[in-house]
Amino acid sequence: MSKTFYITTPIFYPNANLHLGHAYNTTLVDILARYHRLKGEEVYLLTGADENTEKVVRAASLAGVETKEYLDGIVANFKSLFQKLSISYDQFIRTSDEKVHFPGAQEMWRRLVEAGDIEKRSYEGLYCVGHEAFITEKDLVNGKCPDHGETPQGLKEENYFFKLSKYTKTVSEKIRSGELQIIPETRRNEILALLERGLEDVSFSRPSEKVSVGVKVPGDSSQTIYVWCDALVNYLSALGFGRADDALFKKFWPADVHVIGKDILRFHAAIWPAMLLSAKLPLPKQLFVHGFITSGGKKMSKTLGNVIDPNELIAEYGGEAVRFFLARHISPFEDGDITLESFKEAYNADLANGIGNLTSRIMKMAQDHLHDTNIRMEETNDTNKIPSDFLKAFDDYDVQGATTIVSKAMSTLDTRIQETAPFKLIKIDKEKGRALIVELVRELYTIARMLNPILPETSEKIKTLIKENRMPEISLFPRKVDNDSC
Ligand code: ME8
């Protein structure tokens, strides 16, 4: 039986369309998933929408439509973007799905109760709907949440609390021992420092009369499960946890990796493992934490007007070009910047002059001179012949490093063509010239195989050109000239 690999994206808030930061997360996850498929593993990629949030209710009411209608529209946009980006997800979970998600959320709650970790308390605090979390006075700037620019709601209410503090030590131990690996090291240290200061118990429910969406607390419908408690459970409920049909849960849990942005580290590295420990379930093996995509050095935000809509980039350059930029120019370990200008420049350098040109050059020679030879490129499903540093980079989540290695392999091949000048050689010594072109085609084939996780369509296109021994009719990536829009 092949090794299984369960990888997840966070579930996205469907209160607005996804921007390039979200697209970065899903692209990264898809590249990793495809890499693991290439290794012959049985991969399960989960993504979805975090729908039980007041943000959606507010957005729908602003748009003047019913919440359900609003959600369906935004989710259709999510899926359409994922299709354009070739995100090969196995399941898209919607947490408002009463059949798929609710039983798991309720089962988790029952287990927390069973462990004696849920307690009703009266609570007074400041709630930020943007964060979907209580925040403290000291987080505010001029009385407002600095991230969302809104005055938080002052709440005094009865909530069920989860005894998170009880798990501080155990979670810390699991992270230190590597049972729960947090990558990169900087994020591991960040969460260990937080755990060192101690965790406080968290409010895990809201009065149902104050929230309009969500999963009711089992046995007390006057309370609704807190959106983060409910959202985290998606990683289990999608697999059938809490339902009779839980074959996927048995097969794929614990997750191999949750890939998240740095802003939701605390939820995933403190609250989530504590919930799983309380519910007596195994912890995910790894959390991979990426940075933020900025534009012009600033966090993308609607107020600053620097949000880049991935759909616009795709319309102009294609989904593969967006994948390549994100893989090649954004470090998965830190924040990374993109502007429309830097994107165009990179597109021309990496794709038009790079892969596109290289493929045309080699395949033109092959078409002209190899039509009566029979080069067979072996289709192998394993990772034979692929450089080991490329594989190692992927195993270390260094998608940028792996992509740089393919880029270098392409430059090396380009230089080799300049230096060996097969088009001249063939005129002097036909057989030697042909042998050289065959070698170049073989190297191009290896590059196509390496490109498989990063540029699945282009990889296939190059393989087909090789198989059919012809050059592309139009360049794989036509050059963009200065007066083009975007
Ligand atoms: O946090 N660059 O949803 P979300 C990179 N529903 N990543 C970014 C980014 C940027 N500029 N902006 C956002 C939520 N992200 C919850 C998750 S999971 C059980 C619940 C990332 O739609 C962000 O870091 O606000 C997060 O990982 C993801 O997008 C979803 O953000």
Coordinates of C-alpha atoms and ligand atoms in Angstrom, one line a residue:
M1 CA 0.0 0.0 0.0
S2 CA 1.4 3.4 -0.9
K3 CA 2.2 6.0 1.7
T4 CA -0.6 8.5 2.3
F5 CA -0.1 12.2 2.4
Y6 CA -2.8 14.5 3.8
I7 CA -2.2 18.2 3.2
T8 CA -4.6 21.1 3.9
T9 CA -5.0 24.8 3.2
P10 CA -6.7 27.0 5.8
I11 CA -10.4 27.4 5.0
F12 CA -10.9 30.9 3.7
Y13 CA -13.4 33.5 4.9
P14 CA -15.9 33.9 2.0
N15 CA -16.7 37.5 2.9
A16 CA -14.8 38.7 -0.1
N17 CA -13.0 37.3 -3.1
L18 CA -9.6 35.8 -2.7
H19 CA -6.5 38.0 -3.3
L20 CA -3.0 37.0 -4.3
G21 CA -2.0 36.2 -0.7
H22 CA -4.7 33.5 -0.5
A23 CA -3.7 32.3 -4.0
Y24 CA -0.1 32.0 -2.7
N25 CA -1.2 29.6 0.0
T26 CA -3.2 27.4 -2.3
T27 CA -0.5 27.4 -5.0
L28 CA 2.1 26.4 -2.5
V29 CA -0.1 23.6 -1.2
D30 CA -0.9 22.4 -4.7
I31 CA 2.8 22.3 -5.7
L32 CA 3.6 20.3 -2.6
A33 CA 0.7 17.9 -3.2
R34 CA 1.8 17.4 -6.8
Y35 CA 5.3 16.7 -5.7
H36 CA 4.1 14.0 -3.3
R37 CA 2.0 12.5 -6.0
L38 CA 5.1 12.4 -8.2
K39 CA 6.8 10.4 -5.5
G40 CA 4.0 7.9 -5.8
E41 CA 2.2 8.8 -2.5
E42 CA -1.5 8.7 -2.1
V43 CA -2.3 12.4 -1.6
Y44 CA -5.4 14.0 -0.2
L45 CA -5.6 17.8 -0.6
L46 CA -8.3 19.6 1.4
T47 CA -9.4 23.2 1.0
G48 CA -12.6 25.1 1.7
A49 CA -14.5 28.0 3.0
D50 CA -15.0 29.1 6.7
E51 CA -18.6 30.0 6.4
N52 CA -19.9 30.2 10.0
T53 CA -18.8 33.8 10.5
E54 CA -20.5 37.0 11.2
K55 CA -18.3 38.6 8.5
V56 CA -20.2 36.8 5.8
V57 CA -23.6 37.9 7.3
R58 CA -22.4 41.5 7.3
A59 CA -20.9 41.3 3.8
A60 CA -24.2 39.7 2.4
S61 CA -26.3 42.4 4.0
L62 CA -24.1 45.1 2.6
A63 CA -24.5 43.5 -0.8
G64 CA -28.3 43.3 -0.2
V65 CA -28.5 39.6 -0.7
E66 CA -29.4 36.6 1.4
T67 CA -26.4 35.0 3.3
K68 CA -26.8 31.7 1.5
E69 CA -26.9 33.3 -1.9
Y70 CA -23.9 35.5 -1.1
L71 CA -21.9 32.5 0.1
D72 CA -22.7 30.4 -3.0
G73 CA -21.6 33.2 -5.2
I74 CA -18.3 33.8 -3.4
V75 CA -17.6 30.0 -3.2
A76 CA -18.2 29.7 -6.9
N77 CA -15.6 32.4 -7.4
F78 CA -13.1 30.6 -5.1
K79 CA -13.6 27.4 -7.1
S80 CA -13.2 29.2 -10.4
L81 CA -10.0 30.8 -9.3
F82 CA -8.7 27.4 -8.1
Q83 CA -9.5 25.9 -11.4
K84 CA -7.6 28.6 -13.3
L85 CA -4.7 28.0 -11.0
S86 CA -4.9 24.2 -11.5
I87 CA -5.4 23.6 -7.8
S88 CA -5.9 19.8 -7.6
Y89 CA -7.9 19.6 -4.5
D90 CA -9.7 16.4 -3.5
Q91 CA -12.3 18.1 -1.5
F92 CA -13.7 21.6 -0.9
I93 CA -15.3 21.7 2.5
R94 CA -18.0 24.3 3.4
T95 CA -18.5 24.6 7.1
S96 CA -22.1 25.6 6.7
D97 CA -22.7 22.1 5.3
E98 CA -24.9 20.4 7.9
K99 CA -24.3 16.9 6.6
V100 CA -20.5 17.1 6.0
H101 CA -19.3 19.4 8.8
F102 CA -21.7 19.7 11.6
P103 CA -21.5 16.1 13.0
G104 CA -17.7 16.5 13.3
A105 CA -17.9 19.8 15.1
Q106 CA -20.5 18.4 17.5
E107 CA -18.5 15.3 18.1
M108 CA -15.5 17.4 18.9
W109 CA -17.5 19.4 21.4
R110 CA -18.8 16.2 23.1
R111 CA -15.3 15.0 23.5
L112 CA -14.1 18.2 25.0
V113 CA -17.0 18.0 27.5
E114 CA -16.2 14.4 28.3
A115 CA -12.6 15.3 29.1
G116 CA -14.0 17.9 31.6
D117 CA -12.5 20.8 29.6
I118 CA -15.6 22.8 28.9
E119 CA -17.0 25.1 31.6
K120 CA -19.7 27.8 31.6
R121 CA -18.5 31.2 32.8
S122 CA -19.6 34.7 32.6
Y123 CA -17.3 36.8 30.4
E124 CA -16.7 40.4 29.7
G125 CA -14.4 41.5 26.9
L126 CA -13.8 43.2 23.6
Y127 CA -14.7 41.2 20.5
C128 CA -13.3 42.0 17.1
V129 CA -15.5 40.5 14.3
G130 CA -12.6 41.0 11.8
H131 CA -10.4 38.7 13.9
E132 CA -13.3 36.6 15.1
A133 CA -11.7 36.7 18.4
F134 CA -11.6 38.6 21.7
I135 CA -8.9 41.2 21.8
T136 CA -7.5 43.2 24.7
E137 CA -7.4 46.9 25.5
K138 CA -3.7 46.9 24.9
D139 CA -4.1 45.6 21.3
L140 CA -6.1 48.7 20.3
V141 CA -4.7 51.8 18.6
N142 CA -6.9 54.9 19.2
G143 CA -9.6 52.6 20.5
K144 CA -9.7 50.6 17.2
C145 CA -8.4 47.2 16.1
P146 CA -5.3 48.2 14.1
D147 CA -5.7 45.3 11.7
H148 CA -9.4 45.9 10.9
G149 CA -9.8 49.6 11.6
E150 CA -12.9 48.9 13.7
T151 CA -14.0 49.6 17.2
P152 CA -14.4 46.2 18.9
Q153 CA -17.8 45.3 20.4
G154 CA -17.8 45.4 24.2
L155 CA -19.5 42.1 25.3
K156 CA -20.7 40.8 28.6
E157 CA -22.2 37.4 28.2
E158 CA -22.3 33.8 29.4
N159 CA -20.0 31.5 27.3
Y160 CA -18.6 28.1 27.5
F161 CA -14.9 28.2 28.1
F162 CA -12.3 25.7 26.9
K163 CA -9.6 25.0 29.5
L164 CA -6.7 25.8 27.2
S165 CA -4.4 26.7 30.0
K166 CA -4.4 23.1 31.2
Y167 CA -2.6 22.1 28.0
T168 CA 0.1 24.7 27.8
K169 CA 2.8 22.3 29.1
T170 CA 1.8 19.3 27.0
V171 CA 1.5 21.3 23.8
S172 CA 4.9 22.8 24.5
E173 CA 6.4 19.3 25.1
K174 CA 4.9 17.9 21.8
I175 CA 6.5 20.8 19.9
R176 CA 9.8 20.4 21.6
S177 CA 10.0 16.7 21.1
G178 CA 9.1 17.1 17.4
E179 CA 5.9 15.1 17.6
L180 CA 4.3 18.3 16.3
Q181 CA 6.9 19.9 14.0
I182 CA 6.6 23.6 13.3
I183 CA 8.4 24.8 10.2
P184 CA 10.3 27.1 9.9
E185 CA 12.3 27.3 13.1
T186 CA 11.5 31.0 13.6
R187 CA 7.8 30.2 13.9
R188 CA 8.5 27.3 16.2
N189 CA 10.5 29.6 18.5
E190 CA 7.7 32.2 18.3
I191 CA 5.1 29.7 19.5
L192 CA 7.3 28.2 22.1
A193 CA 7.9 31.7 23.6
L194 CA 4.1 32.2 23.6
L195 CA 3.6 28.9 25.4
E196 CA 6.3 29.8 27.9
R197 CA 4.3 32.8 28.9
G198 CA 1.3 30.5 29.4
L199 CA -2.0 30.1 27.7
E200 CA -5.3 31.5 29.0
D201 CA -8.6 29.6 28.8
V202 CA -10.6 30.7 25.8
S203 CA -14.3 31.4 25.2
F204 CA -15.5 28.6 23.0
S205 CA -19.1 29.6 22.4
R206 CA -21.3 32.6 21.9
P207 CA -25.0 33.1 22.8
S208 CA -27.0 31.9 19.8
E209 CA -29.2 35.0 19.9
K210 CA -26.1 37.1 19.1
V211 CA -24.8 35.2 16.2
S212 CA -26.8 34.2 13.1
V213 CA -24.8 31.3 11.7
G214 CA -22.9 28.4 13.2
V215 CA -23.1 25.0 14.9
K216 CA -25.2 24.8 18.0
V217 CA -23.6 23.5 21.2
P218 CA -24.8 19.8 21.7
G219 CA -27.4 19.8 24.4
D220 CA -27.6 23.6 24.7
S221 CA -29.0 25.3 21.6
S222 CA -28.9 28.6 23.4
Q223 CA -25.2 28.6 22.7
T224 CA -23.3 28.4 19.3
I225 CA -19.8 26.9 18.9
Y226 CA -17.2 29.6 18.5
V227 CA -16.2 30.0 14.9
W228 CA -12.5 29.1 15.4
C229 CA -13.4 25.9 17.4
D230 CA -15.8 25.0 14.6
A231 CA -13.3 26.0 11.8
L232 CA -10.4 24.0 13.0
V233 CA -12.5 20.9 13.1
N234 CA -12.9 21.1 9.3
Y235 CA -9.6 19.2 9.0
L236 CA -11.3 16.2 10.6
S237 CA -15.0 16.6 9.6
A238 CA -14.0 16.7 5.9
L239 CA -12.7 13.1 6.4
G240 CA -15.9 11.9 8.1
F241 CA -15.0 12.4 11.7
G242 CA -18.2 12.2 13.7
R243 CA -20.1 10.5 10.8
A244 CA -20.7 6.9 10.0
D245 CA -18.8 7.2 6.8
D246 CA -15.4 7.9 8.3
A247 CA -13.2 5.7 6.0
L248 CA -11.2 8.7 4.9
F249 CA -10.6 9.8 8.5
K250 CA -9.3 6.3 9.3
K251 CA -7.1 6.4 6.3
F252 CA -5.7 10.0 6.4
W253 CA -5.7 11.3 9.9
P254 CA -3.3 12.5 11.4
A255 CA -2.6 15.2 8.7
D256 CA 0.9 15.2 7.3
V257 CA 0.8 19.0 7.1
H258 CA -1.4 22.0 7.6
V259 CA 0.0 24.8 5.5
I260 CA -1.0 28.2 7.1
G261 CA -0.1 31.9 7.0
K262 CA 1.8 33.3 9.9
D263 CA -1.2 35.3 11.3
I264 CA -3.0 32.1 12.2
L265 CA -0.1 30.3 13.9
R266 CA -1.5 30.7 17.5
F267 CA -4.8 29.0 16.5
H268 CA -3.1 26.1 14.8
A269 CA -0.1 25.6 17.1
A270 CA -1.7 26.2 20.5
I271 CA -5.5 25.9 20.4
W272 CA -5.7 23.1 17.8
P273 CA -3.3 20.7 19.4
A274 CA -4.9 21.4 22.8
M275 CA -8.3 20.5 21.4
L276 CA -7.0 17.3 19.8
L277 CA -5.2 16.3 23.0
S278 CA -8.5 16.9 25.0
A279 CA -10.4 14.9 22.3
K280 CA -7.8 12.1 22.6
L281 CA -6.9 12.3 18.9
P282 CA -3.5 12.3 17.3
L283 CA -1.8 15.6 16.5
P284 CA -1.0 16.6 12.9
K285 CA 2.6 15.8 12.1
Q286 CA 3.7 19.2 10.8
L287 CA 2.6 22.8 10.5
F288 CA 4.2 24.7 7.7
V289 CA 3.9 28.5 8.2
H290 CA 4.5 30.8 5.3
G291 CA 4.8 34.6 5.3
F292 CA 2.7 37.3 3.8
I293 CA 2.6 38.6 0.3
T294 CA 3.1 42.3 0.2
S295 CA 2.8 44.8 -2.6
G296 CA 5.3 47.6 -2.9
G297 CA 6.6 46.7 0.6
K298 CA 3.1 47.0 2.2
K299 CA 0.6 44.4 3.3
M300 CA -2.1 44.0 0.7
S301 CA -5.1 45.9 1.9
K302 CA -8.2 47.4 0.3
T303 CA -7.6 50.6 2.2
L304 CA -4.2 51.0 0.7
G305 CA -5.6 50.1 -2.7
N306 CA -2.7 47.6 -3.4
V307 CA -4.6 44.4 -3.5
I308 CA -3.7 42.3 -6.5
D309 CA -6.6 40.3 -7.9
P310 CA -5.1 37.0 -9.1
N311 CA -7.9 36.8 -11.7
E312 CA -6.5 39.9 -13.5
L313 CA -3.0 38.5 -13.6
I314 CA -4.4 35.2 -14.9
A315 CA -6.4 37.0 -17.6
E316 CA -3.3 38.7 -18.8
Y317 CA -0.6 36.1 -18.3
G318 CA -2.3 32.8 -17.6
G319 CA -2.6 30.6 -14.5
E320 CA 0.8 28.9 -15.0
A321 CA 2.6 32.3 -15.1
V322 CA 1.1 33.2 -11.7
R323 CA 2.1 29.8 -10.3
F324 CA 5.6 30.2 -11.6
F325 CA 6.0 33.7 -10.1
L326 CA 4.8 32.7 -6.7
A327 CA 7.0 29.6 -6.7
R328 CA 10.1 31.3 -8.0
H329 CA 10.0 34.8 -6.5
I330 CA 8.3 34.4 -3.1
S331 CA 10.2 32.8 -0.3
P332 CA 7.9 30.4 1.6
F333 CA 9.7 31.3 4.8
E334 CA 9.4 35.1 4.8
D335 CA 7.2 37.9 3.4
G336 CA 7.6 38.4 -0.3
D337 CA 6.8 41.3 -2.5
I338 CA 5.0 41.6 -5.8
T339 CA 4.0 44.6 -8.0
L340 CA 2.5 44.5 -11.5
E341 CA 5.9 45.7 -12.8
S342 CA 8.0 43.1 -11.1
F343 CA 5.5 40.4 -12.3
K344 CA 5.8 41.5 -15.9
E345 CA 9.6 41.7 -15.7
A346 CA 9.8 38.2 -14.2
Y347 CA 7.4 36.8 -16.7
N348 CA 9.5 38.0 -19.6
A349 CA 12.7 36.8 -18.1
D350 CA 11.7 33.4 -16.6
L351 CA 9.0 32.3 -19.0
A352 CA 9.1 34.2 -22.4
N353 CA 12.9 34.3 -22.6
G354 CA 13.4 31.2 -20.4
I355 CA 11.2 28.1 -20.7
G356 CA 9.3 29.3 -23.8
N357 CA 12.4 30.2 -25.8
L358 CA 14.4 27.2 -24.7
T359 CA 11.6 24.8 -25.7
S360 CA 11.2 26.5 -29.1
R361 CA 14.9 26.5 -29.8
I362 CA 15.4 22.8 -28.9
M363 CA 12.2 21.6 -30.5
K364 CA 12.9 23.5 -33.7
M365 CA 16.2 21.7 -34.1
A366 CA 14.5 18.4 -33.2
Q367 CA 11.8 19.0 -35.7
D368 CA 14.3 19.8 -38.5
H369 CA 16.8 17.1 -37.8
L370 CA 15.3 14.2 -35.8
H371 CA 12.2 13.4 -37.8
D372 CA 13.5 10.1 -38.9
T373 CA 14.9 9.1 -35.6
N374 CA 12.9 7.5 -32.9
I375 CA 13.8 9.0 -29.5
R376 CA 11.7 7.4 -26.8
M377 CA 11.5 9.3 -23.5
E378 CA 10.7 6.9 -20.8
E379 CA 7.6 7.9 -18.8
T380 CA 8.4 7.0 -15.3
N381 CA 6.3 7.7 -12.3
D382 CA 9.1 7.8 -9.9
T383 CA 11.7 10.4 -9.3
N384 CA 14.6 8.8 -11.1
K385 CA 17.1 11.1 -12.8
I386 CA 15.7 14.1 -11.1
P387 CA 18.6 15.9 -9.2
S388 CA 18.6 15.0 -5.5
D389 CA 19.0 18.7 -4.4
F390 CA 15.7 19.4 -6.2
L391 CA 14.0 16.6 -4.2
K392 CA 15.6 17.7 -1.0
A393 CA 14.4 21.3 -1.4
F394 CA 10.8 20.0 -1.8
D395 CA 11.2 17.8 1.2
D396 CA 12.2 20.9 3.2
Y397 CA 9.2 22.9 1.9
D398 CA 11.7 25.1 0.0
V399 CA 9.5 25.5 -3.1
Q400 CA 11.5 28.6 -4.1
G401 CA 14.7 26.7 -3.8
A402 CA 13.4 23.8 -6.0
T403 CA 12.1 26.2 -8.6
T404 CA 15.5 28.0 -8.6
I405 CA 17.1 24.7 -9.3
V406 CA 14.9 24.1 -12.4
S407 CA 15.6 27.7 -13.6
K408 CA 19.3 27.1 -13.3
A409 CA 19.0 23.8 -15.2
M410 CA 17.3 25.7 -18.0
S411 CA 20.1 28.4 -18.1
T412 CA 22.7 25.7 -18.1
L413 CA 20.9 24.0 -21.1
D414 CA 20.7 27.4 -22.8
T415 CA 24.5 28.0 -22.3
R416 CA 25.2 24.5 -23.6
I417 CA 23.3 25.3 -26.8
Q418 CA 25.4 28.5 -27.3
E419 CA 28.6 26.6 -26.6
T420 CA 28.0 23.5 -28.6
A421 CA 26.2 25.2 -31.5
P422 CA 24.4 22.0 -32.7
F423 CA 22.9 23.9 -35.7
K424 CA 26.5 24.5 -37.0
L425 CA 27.7 21.0 -36.0
I426 CA 25.0 19.3 -37.9
K427 CA 26.2 20.9 -41.1
I428 CA 29.7 19.6 -40.6
D429 CA 29.0 16.2 -39.0
K430 CA 25.3 15.1 -39.3
E431 CA 25.5 12.2 -37.0
K432 CA 27.3 14.0 -34.2
G433 CA 24.9 17.0 -34.6
R434 CA 21.9 14.7 -34.3
A435 CA 23.3 12.9 -31.3
L436 CA 23.8 16.3 -29.6
I437 CA 20.2 17.4 -30.3
V438 CA 19.0 14.1 -28.9
E439 CA 20.9 14.8 -25.7
L440 CA 19.4 18.3 -25.5
V441 CA 15.9 16.9 -26.0
R442 CA 16.5 14.4 -23.2
E443 CA 17.6 17.2 -20.9
L444 CA 14.5 19.2 -21.8
Y445 CA 12.5 16.2 -21.0
T446 CA 14.0 16.0 -17.5
I447 CA 13.2 19.7 -17.1
A448 CA 9.6 19.0 -18.1
R449 CA 9.4 16.3 -15.4
M450 CA 10.9 18.6 -12.8
L451 CA 8.3 21.3 -13.8
N452 CA 5.5 18.9 -13.2
P453 CA 4.5 20.1 -9.7
I454 CA 5.2 23.7 -10.5
L455 CA 3.7 24.1 -14.0
P456 CA 1.6 21.0 -14.6
E457 CA 0.2 22.2 -18.0
T458 CA 3.5 23.4 -19.4
S459 CA 5.2 20.2 -18.3
E460 CA 2.6 18.2 -20.2
K461 CA 2.8 20.4 -23.2
I462 CA 6.6 20.0 -23.4
K463 CA 6.4 16.3 -23.0
T464 CA 3.8 16.1 -25.9
L465 CA 6.0 18.3 -28.1
I466 CA 8.9 15.9 -27.5
K467 CA 6.7 12.9 -28.1
E468 CA 5.4 14.3 -31.4
N469 CA 8.8 15.7 -32.2
R470 CA 7.6 19.2 -33.1
M471 CA 8.1 22.8 -32.1
P472 CA 5.2 24.7 -30.6
E473 CA 3.2 26.6 -33.2
I474 CA 3.1 29.7 -30.9
S475 CA 5.6 30.3 -28.1
L476 CA 4.6 28.6 -24.8
F477 CA 4.9 32.0 -23.2
P478 CA 4.6 34.9 -25.6
R479 CA 6.7 38.0 -24.7
K480 CA 4.8 40.9 -23.2
V481 CA 5.9 44.2 -24.6
D482 CA 5.9 47.5 -22.7
N483 CA 2.6 49.0 -23.9
D484 CA 0.6 46.0 -22.9
S485 CA -1.9 46.6 -20.2
C486 CA -1.6 45.1 -16.7
Ligands
ME8_1 O1 -7.8 33.1 8.7 N1 -0.2 36.7 2.1 O2 -9.1 32.9 6.8 P1 -8.6 34.1 5.9 C1 -0.1 35.4 2.4 N2 -10.8 31.4 8.1 N3 -1.1 34.7 3.0 C2 -2.2 35.4 3.3 C3 -2.3 36.8 3.1 C4 -1.2 37.5 2.4 N4 -1.2 38.7 2.1 N5 -3.5 37.3 3.5 C5 -4.1 36.2 4.0 C6 -8.7 32.7 8.1 N6 -3.4 35.1 3.9 C7 -9.5 31.5 8.8 C8 -8.7 30.3 8.7 S1 -8.4 27.7 9.2 C9 -9.1 26.5 10.2 C10 -9.4 29.1 9.4 C11 -3.6 33.7 4.4 O3 -9.4 34.0 4.7 C12 -3.8 33.8 6.0 O4 -2.5 33.8 6.6 O5 -8.5 35.4 6.6 C13 -4.5 32.5 6.2 O6 -3.5 31.4 6.3 C14 -5.3 32.3 4.9 O7 -4.8 33.2 4.0 C15 -6.8 32.4 5.2 O8 -7.1 33.6 5.6

